[in-house]
Structure formats: C-alpha cells, structure tokens
Amino acid sequence: MSQTLKINSLAEIDDAAKEFLKRIGDAKIIALYAPMGAGKTTFTTALCRALGVEEDAVSSPTFSIINEYKTGDGKSLFHFDFYRIDKIAEALDIGYYDYIDSSFMCIMEWAENIEEIIPENTLRVNIKVEEDGSRTLTW
C-alpha cells in the first residue's frame, strides 16, 4: 500500500521525520530517490535526530560513501551516499553486504546507482520537490 507524507517547510521536517518513522514500522533499509538538492541529506539528518543521534555527528558521506552513527539507544545507523559510485564493485569493496545484513538501519542516498544489489525488502522512498518548495514523500 502506497503512502504519502507532505513536508510543507523546513520548520516541519522534524515532525515529518517522526511521523515517517512511525509509519514505516520495522523497516531497516531505506533508499531515498530524489534529484540533487531535493533534501535527501536534510531528511536523513531529521531522521537521525528523531532516533537520538547527536546532530553534529550527521554529515553527508559523499566522499566517505558511508557514515556510521549511534542512535539514542546505542544502536548503529549506517548512512550511505552512492552519488560517486560508478561501478557495483565500488559498493561491494566498502563491505556493502556486511552493513545491509547487519540488522541495523541503513539509509541510502543515490540508491539508483546500485539498484541491482538493493535487497527486495528495501523501503523505496521518492522525494518530489513541489512548485511551492514543499516536498512530497511517497513509498
């Protein structure tokens, strides 16, 4: 069943992240699909805040490809940015399956660059930038 969540402004992003986490149940692998500048990292940061990650710990892993954070309950959370990945082998070289199979939450930006190795149970989230600047998330 498809779901939608509207974020009217940046002021609403923390509430939207909490609502999103309530709605996704126990989904652990989340792939964010959106054009450049749509807010993938901003939304990931809000999700991390909602999960108790220290805000200053969250940053885009564009160059490192993966960042690991600790949630408020001490669990790992893996944040991937596959923007710079040109070949599947590059994702595999960082130990992709070790992270994905870890049972910890994994949030992936630019997942389309590794689509053929994304697990079936991945929650695929599309972020659309509306004309008024709001964002619509669908999954």
PDB file of C-alpha atoms in Angstrom:
ATOM      1  CA  MET A   1       0.000   0.000   0.000  1.00  0.00           C
ATOM      2  CA  SER A   2       1.454   3.323  -1.083  1.00  0.00           C
ATOM      3  CA  GLN A   3       1.862   6.070   1.498  1.00  0.00           C
ATOM      4  CA  THR A   4       2.453   9.802   1.187  1.00  0.00           C
ATOM      5  CA  LEU A   5       3.860  12.390   3.563  1.00  0.00           C
ATOM      6  CA  LYS A   6       3.944  16.109   2.795  1.00  0.00           C
ATOM      7  CA  ILE A   7       6.595  18.431   4.242  1.00  0.00           C
ATOM      8  CA  ASN A   8       5.445  21.998   3.715  1.00  0.00           C
ATOM      9  CA  SER A   9       8.567  23.681   5.049  1.00  0.00           C
ATOM     10  CA  LEU A  10      11.871  23.043   6.767  1.00  0.00           C
ATOM     11  CA  ALA A  11      10.190  24.011  10.049  1.00  0.00           C
ATOM     12  CA  GLU A  12       8.089  20.818   9.765  1.00  0.00           C
ATOM     13  CA  ILE A  13      10.891  18.398   8.960  1.00  0.00           C
ATOM     14  CA  ASP A  14      11.427  17.050  12.484  1.00  0.00           C
ATOM     15  CA  ASP A  15       7.729  16.288  12.916  1.00  0.00           C
ATOM     16  CA  ALA A  16       7.679  14.724   9.449  1.00  0.00           C
ATOM     17  CA  ALA A  17      10.661  12.519  10.317  1.00  0.00           C
ATOM     18  CA  LYS A  18       8.931  11.288  13.486  1.00  0.00           C
ATOM     19  CA  GLU A  19       5.726  10.586  11.544  1.00  0.00           C
ATOM     20  CA  PHE A  20       7.686   8.764   8.843  1.00  0.00           C
ATOM     21  CA  LEU A  21       9.387   6.544  11.438  1.00  0.00           C
ATOM     22  CA  LYS A  22       6.007   5.710  12.987  1.00  0.00           C
ATOM     23  CA  ARG A  23       4.561   4.745   9.626  1.00  0.00           C
ATOM     24  CA  ILE A  24       7.396   2.572   8.336  1.00  0.00           C
ATOM     25  CA  GLY A  25       7.204   0.088  11.187  1.00  0.00           C
ATOM     26  CA  ASP A  26      10.299  -2.046  11.461  1.00  0.00           C
ATOM     27  CA  ALA A  27      11.747  -1.245   8.019  1.00  0.00           C
ATOM     28  CA  LYS A  28      15.526  -1.171   8.339  1.00  0.00           C
ATOM     29  CA  ILE A  29      16.747  -0.493   4.805  1.00  0.00           C
ATOM     30  CA  ILE A  30      15.599   2.810   3.349  1.00  0.00           C
ATOM     31  CA  ALA A  31      16.538   4.045  -0.124  1.00  0.00           C
ATOM     32  CA  LEU A  32      15.917   7.708  -0.889  1.00  0.00           C
ATOM     33  CA  TYR A  33      15.299   8.650  -4.517  1.00  0.00           C
ATOM     34  CA  ALA A  34      15.304  12.330  -5.439  1.00  0.00           C
ATOM     35  CA  PRO A  35      17.086  14.815  -7.669  1.00  0.00           C
ATOM     36  CA  MET A  36      20.077  16.818  -6.466  1.00  0.00           C
ATOM     37  CA  GLY A  37      19.009  19.438  -3.924  1.00  0.00           C
ATOM     38  CA  ALA A  38      15.685  17.789  -3.054  1.00  0.00           C
ATOM     39  CA  GLY A  39      16.618  17.276   0.584  1.00  0.00           C
ATOM     40  CA  LYS A  40      17.823  13.687   0.929  1.00  0.00           C
ATOM     41  CA  THR A  41      20.578  14.577   3.399  1.00  0.00           C
ATOM     42  CA  THR A  42      18.359  17.082   5.205  1.00  0.00           C
ATOM     43  CA  PHE A  43      15.658  14.456   5.681  1.00  0.00           C
ATOM     44  CA  THR A  44      18.237  11.863   6.742  1.00  0.00           C
ATOM     45  CA  THR A  45      19.533  14.336   9.347  1.00  0.00           C
ATOM     46  CA  ALA A  46      15.984  14.788  10.665  1.00  0.00           C
ATOM     47  CA  LEU A  47      15.525  11.007  10.847  1.00  0.00           C
ATOM     48  CA  CYS A  48      18.781  10.744  12.772  1.00  0.00           C
ATOM     49  CA  ARG A  49      17.672  13.456  15.222  1.00  0.00           C
ATOM     50  CA  ALA A  50      14.386  11.602  15.753  1.00  0.00           C
ATOM     51  CA  LEU A  51      16.384   8.464  16.537  1.00  0.00           C
ATOM     52  CA  GLY A  52      18.581  10.264  19.061  1.00  0.00           C
ATOM     53  CA  VAL A  53      21.754  10.687  17.004  1.00  0.00           C
ATOM     54  CA  GLU A  54      23.739  13.729  18.093  1.00  0.00           C
ATOM     55  CA  GLU A  55      23.027  16.328  15.427  1.00  0.00           C
ATOM     56  CA  ASP A  56      26.622  17.417  14.948  1.00  0.00           C
ATOM     57  CA  ALA A  57      27.561  13.809  14.145  1.00  0.00           C
ATOM     58  CA  VAL A  58      25.447  13.731  10.970  1.00  0.00           C
ATOM     59  CA  SER A  59      27.001  14.750   7.675  1.00  0.00           C
ATOM     60  CA  SER A  60      26.755  13.748   4.051  1.00  0.00           C
ATOM     61  CA  PRO A  61      29.018  10.788   3.296  1.00  0.00           C
ATOM     62  CA  THR A  62      29.558  11.935  -0.299  1.00  0.00           C
ATOM     63  CA  PHE A  63      33.306  11.334  -0.150  1.00  0.00           C
ATOM     64  CA  SER A  64      33.489   8.625   2.505  1.00  0.00           C
ATOM     65  CA  ILE A  65      30.468   6.795   0.947  1.00  0.00           C
ATOM     66  CA  ILE A  66      29.301   5.642   4.387  1.00  0.00           C
ATOM     67  CA  ASN A  67      28.978   7.173   7.831  1.00  0.00           C
ATOM     68  CA  GLU A  68      28.095   5.288  10.985  1.00  0.00           C
ATOM     69  CA  TYR A  69      26.128   6.999  13.742  1.00  0.00           C
ATOM     70  CA  LYS A  70      24.941   5.824  17.148  1.00  0.00           C
ATOM     71  CA  THR A  71      21.254   6.246  17.921  1.00  0.00           C
ATOM     72  CA  GLY A  72      19.949   7.283  21.321  1.00  0.00           C
ATOM     73  CA  ASP A  73      19.638   3.617  22.326  1.00  0.00           C
ATOM     74  CA  GLY A  74      23.230   2.856  21.287  1.00  0.00           C
ATOM     75  CA  LYS A  75      22.440   1.058  18.019  1.00  0.00           C
ATOM     76  CA  SER A  76      24.375   1.703  14.836  1.00  0.00           C
ATOM     77  CA  LEU A  77      22.770   3.517  11.931  1.00  0.00           C
ATOM     78  CA  PHE A  78      24.506   3.464   8.544  1.00  0.00           C
ATOM     79  CA  HIS A  79      24.131   6.403   6.157  1.00  0.00           C
ATOM     80  CA  PHE A  80      25.260   5.762   2.571  1.00  0.00           C
ATOM     81  CA  ASP A  81      25.745   8.216  -0.280  1.00  0.00           C
ATOM     82  CA  PHE A  82      26.249   6.373  -3.563  1.00  0.00           C
ATOM     83  CA  TYR A  83      26.431   9.520  -5.704  1.00  0.00           C
ATOM     84  CA  ARG A  84      30.073   8.929  -6.650  1.00  0.00           C
ATOM     85  CA  ILE A  85      29.688   5.178  -7.239  1.00  0.00           C
ATOM     86  CA  ASP A  86      30.236   4.288 -10.894  1.00  0.00           C
ATOM     87  CA  LYS A  87      30.505   0.518 -10.583  1.00  0.00           C
ATOM     88  CA  ILE A  88      28.788  -2.001  -8.324  1.00  0.00           C
ATOM     89  CA  ALA A  89      32.234  -3.309  -7.357  1.00  0.00           C
ATOM     90  CA  GLU A  90      32.918   0.002  -5.590  1.00  0.00           C
ATOM     91  CA  ALA A  91      29.926  -0.543  -3.308  1.00  0.00           C
ATOM     92  CA  LEU A  92      30.962  -4.118  -2.674  1.00  0.00           C
ATOM     93  CA  ASP A  93      34.513  -3.002  -1.831  1.00  0.00           C
ATOM     94  CA  ILE A  94      33.258  -0.999   1.168  1.00  0.00           C
ATOM     95  CA  GLY A  95      31.592  -4.100   2.603  1.00  0.00           C
ATOM     96  CA  TYR A  96      28.079  -3.193   1.447  1.00  0.00           C
ATOM     97  CA  TYR A  97      26.521  -6.547   2.331  1.00  0.00           C
ATOM     98  CA  ASP A  98      28.044  -6.524   5.823  1.00  0.00           C
ATOM     99  CA  TYR A  99      26.176  -3.278   6.532  1.00  0.00           C
ATOM    100  CA  ILE A 100      22.951  -4.284   4.796  1.00  0.00           C
ATOM    101  CA  ASP A 101      22.865  -7.657   6.571  1.00  0.00           C
ATOM    102  CA  SER A 102      23.717  -6.158   9.985  1.00  0.00           C
ATOM    103  CA  SER A 103      20.066  -5.719  11.110  1.00  0.00           C
ATOM    104  CA  PHE A 104      20.814  -2.049  11.834  1.00  0.00           C
ATOM    105  CA  MET A 105      19.041   0.757   9.993  1.00  0.00           C
ATOM    106  CA  CYS A 106      20.617   1.689   6.663  1.00  0.00           C
ATOM    107  CA  ILE A 107      19.646   4.886   4.861  1.00  0.00           C
ATOM    108  CA  MET A 108      20.851   5.179   1.272  1.00  0.00           C
ATOM    109  CA  GLU A 109      21.097   8.292  -0.868  1.00  0.00           C
ATOM    110  CA  TRP A 110      21.527   7.874  -4.634  1.00  0.00           C
ATOM    111  CA  ALA A 111      20.456   4.234  -4.367  1.00  0.00           C
ATOM    112  CA  GLU A 112      19.695   4.213  -8.085  1.00  0.00           C
ATOM    113  CA  ASN A 113      23.453   3.913  -8.662  1.00  0.00           C
ATOM    114  CA  ILE A 114      23.460   0.444  -7.064  1.00  0.00           C
ATOM    115  CA  GLU A 115      19.899  -0.607  -7.862  1.00  0.00           C
ATOM    116  CA  GLU A 116      20.814  -4.145  -8.918  1.00  0.00           C
ATOM    117  CA  ILE A 117      22.158  -5.040  -5.450  1.00  0.00           C
ATOM    118  CA  ILE A 118      19.470  -3.403  -3.317  1.00  0.00           C
ATOM    119  CA  PRO A 119      17.569  -6.038  -1.305  1.00  0.00           C
ATOM    120  CA  GLU A 120      13.913  -6.717  -2.115  1.00  0.00           C
ATOM    121  CA  ASN A 121      12.822  -5.691   1.390  1.00  0.00           C
ATOM    122  CA  THR A 122      14.172  -2.158   0.893  1.00  0.00           C
ATOM    123  CA  LEU A 123      11.723   0.659   1.562  1.00  0.00           C
ATOM    124  CA  ARG A 124      11.968   2.862  -1.522  1.00  0.00           C
ATOM    125  CA  VAL A 125      11.126   6.491  -0.791  1.00  0.00           C
ATOM    126  CA  ASN A 126      10.684   9.087  -3.525  1.00  0.00           C
ATOM    127  CA  ILE A 127      11.083  12.749  -2.626  1.00  0.00           C
ATOM    128  CA  LYS A 128       9.406  15.172  -5.012  1.00  0.00           C
ATOM    129  CA  VAL A 129      10.025  18.914  -4.895  1.00  0.00           C
ATOM    130  CA  GLU A 130       6.724  20.685  -5.475  1.00  0.00           C
ATOM    131  CA  GLU A 131       6.375  24.044  -7.248  1.00  0.00           C
ATOM    132  CA  ASP A 132       5.762  25.797  -3.924  1.00  0.00           C
ATOM    133  CA  GLY A 133       9.009  24.398  -2.495  1.00  0.00           C
ATOM    134  CA  SER A 134       7.321  21.786  -0.317  1.00  0.00           C
ATOM    135  CA  ARG A 135       8.375  18.153  -0.506  1.00  0.00           C
ATOM    136  CA  THR A 136       6.180  15.102  -1.000  1.00  0.00           C
ATOM    137  CA  LEU A 137       7.492  11.734   0.124  1.00  0.00           C
ATOM    138  CA  THR A 138       5.923   8.606  -1.300  1.00  0.00           C
ATOM    139  CA  TRP A 139       6.745   4.987  -0.506  1.00  0.00           C
TER     140      TRP A 139
END
